[in-house]
């Protein structure tokens, strides 16, 4: 799923000379392929949209303590510390000045959280202004 999503988003990244790099170990989770792809595509899209031209997006997939750990890291504009607790809320947009065509509806990360929750996982974010953002998704591995 990770490689499919990278391949899908690569043309969008290339328009802005943003590189997408993927590192992963093979892992399996029990879940809906299309919904997990929706989460990854949304996270990659955000990492590209809020990045700087010539920046980088990293998609990592690893295993840790019985979970698949997926991280999407960008070198973009970052999210202010006071905004981080709200970014998974419905209709929340960290930058209130963004118009809808530029900034979306504020539903993407809320939808991601709903999908991850439905799969028994967690989604968290850490960020620094002008340094970038990392979103981490943990999903239980299937055995």
Coordinates of C-alpha atoms in Angstrom, one line a residue:
X1 CA 0.0 0.0 0.0
X2 CA 2.8 2.4 0.9
X3 CA 4.5 2.1 -2.5
X4 CA 1.2 2.4 -4.3
X5 CA 0.5 5.7 -2.5
X6 CA 4.0 7.0 -3.2
X7 CA 3.6 6.2 -6.9
X8 CA 0.3 8.0 -6.9
X9 CA 1.5 11.1 -5.2
X10 CA 4.9 11.4 -7.0
X11 CA 3.7 13.6 -9.9
X12 CA 2.2 16.1 -7.5
X13 CA 5.5 16.2 -5.6
X14 CA 7.6 16.5 -8.8
X15 CA 5.6 19.6 -9.9
X16 CA 7.2 21.4 -6.9
X17 CA 10.6 19.5 -7.0
X18 CA 9.8 17.7 -3.8
X19 CA 11.4 14.3 -3.4
X20 CA 9.5 11.5 -1.8
X21 CA 11.7 8.8 -0.2
X22 CA 10.3 5.5 1.2
X23 CA 11.9 3.2 3.7
X24 CA 10.1 0.2 4.8
X25 CA 10.1 -3.3 6.2
X26 CA 7.5 -5.7 5.0
X27 CA 4.7 -5.8 7.5
X28 CA 1.0 -6.8 7.4
X29 CA -2.0 -5.3 9.2
X30 CA -5.5 -6.5 9.2
X31 CA -7.7 -3.9 7.6
X32 CA -9.3 -2.3 4.6
X33 CA -6.7 -1.7 1.9
X34 CA -8.6 1.2 0.4
X35 CA -9.1 3.0 3.7
X36 CA -5.4 2.6 4.7
X37 CA -4.4 3.9 1.2
X38 CA -6.8 6.8 1.8
X39 CA -4.9 7.7 5.1
X40 CA -1.5 7.4 3.4
X41 CA -2.5 9.4 0.4
X42 CA -4.0 12.2 2.5
X43 CA -0.9 12.3 4.7
X44 CA 1.4 12.4 1.7
X45 CA -0.8 15.1 0.0
X46 CA -0.6 17.3 3.1
X47 CA 3.2 16.7 3.4
X48 CA 3.5 17.9 -0.2
X49 CA 1.0 20.8 0.0
X50 CA 2.5 22.3 3.2
X51 CA 6.2 21.7 2.1
X52 CA 8.6 24.1 0.5
X53 CA 9.6 23.9 -3.1
X54 CA 12.6 21.6 -3.3
X55 CA 11.7 20.0 0.0
X56 CA 11.5 16.4 1.0
X57 CA 8.8 13.9 2.2
X58 CA 9.8 10.7 3.9
X59 CA 7.5 7.8 4.3
X60 CA 8.6 5.1 6.7
X61 CA 7.1 1.8 7.5
X62 CA 8.5 -0.2 10.4
X63 CA 7.5 -2.7 13.1
X64 CA 7.6 -2.0 16.8
X65 CA 6.0 -3.8 19.7
X66 CA 3.4 -5.7 17.6
X67 CA 2.4 -2.6 15.6
X68 CA 3.1 -1.4 12.1
X69 CA 4.5 2.1 12.5
X70 CA 4.0 4.4 9.5
X71 CA 5.6 7.9 9.6
X72 CA 5.2 10.7 7.1
X73 CA 7.8 13.5 7.6
X74 CA 8.1 16.7 5.6
X75 CA 10.5 19.6 5.5
X76 CA 7.6 22.1 5.3
X77 CA 6.1 25.0 7.1
X78 CA 5.3 23.2 10.3
X79 CA 2.4 23.5 12.7
X80 CA 2.5 25.8 15.8
X81 CA 2.5 23.9 19.1
X82 CA -0.8 25.4 20.2
X83 CA -2.5 24.1 17.0
X84 CA -1.2 20.5 17.3
X85 CA -3.9 19.3 19.7
X86 CA -6.6 20.3 17.3
X87 CA -5.4 19.2 13.9
X88 CA -7.4 15.9 14.0
X89 CA -10.7 17.8 14.8
X90 CA -13.3 18.0 12.1
X91 CA -13.2 21.2 10.1
X92 CA -10.1 22.5 11.9
X93 CA -7.5 24.4 9.8
X94 CA -4.3 25.5 11.5
X95 CA -3.9 28.4 9.1
X96 CA -7.2 30.4 9.2
X97 CA -6.1 32.5 6.2
X98 CA -6.1 29.6 3.8
X99 CA -9.0 29.7 1.4
X100 CA -10.8 26.5 0.7
X101 CA -9.2 25.9 -2.7
X102 CA -5.8 26.3 -1.2
X103 CA -6.3 24.8 2.3
X104 CA -9.0 22.1 1.9
X105 CA -12.0 21.7 4.1
X106 CA -10.3 20.7 7.3
X107 CA -11.7 17.2 7.1
X108 CA -8.6 15.2 5.8
X109 CA -6.9 14.6 9.1
X110 CA -10.2 14.0 10.9
X111 CA -11.0 11.3 8.3
X112 CA -7.6 9.8 8.8
X113 CA -8.1 9.7 12.6
X114 CA -11.5 8.0 12.1
X115 CA -10.0 5.4 9.8
X116 CA -7.1 4.7 12.1
X117 CA -9.3 4.5 15.1
X118 CA -11.6 2.0 13.3
X119 CA -8.5 -0.2 12.7
X120 CA -7.6 -0.2 16.4
X121 CA -4.6 2.2 15.8
X122 CA -3.4 5.6 16.9
X123 CA -2.4 8.7 14.9
X124 CA -0.2 11.5 16.4
X125 CA 1.7 14.5 15.2
X126 CA 4.8 16.4 16.2
X127 CA 6.0 19.6 14.4
X128 CA 8.3 22.6 14.5
X129 CA 7.6 25.8 12.7
X130 CA 9.7 26.1 9.6
X131 CA 11.3 22.7 10.3
X132 CA 8.5 20.4 9.3
X133 CA 6.0 17.9 10.6
X134 CA 5.9 14.2 11.3
X135 CA 2.6 12.3 11.5
X136 CA 2.9 8.8 13.0
X137 CA 0.3 6.1 12.5
X138 CA 0.4 2.9 14.6
X139 CA -1.7 -0.1 13.5
X140 CA -1.9 -3.5 15.1
X141 CA 0.0 -6.1 13.0
X142 CA -1.9 -9.2 11.9
X143 CA -0.2 -12.4 12.8

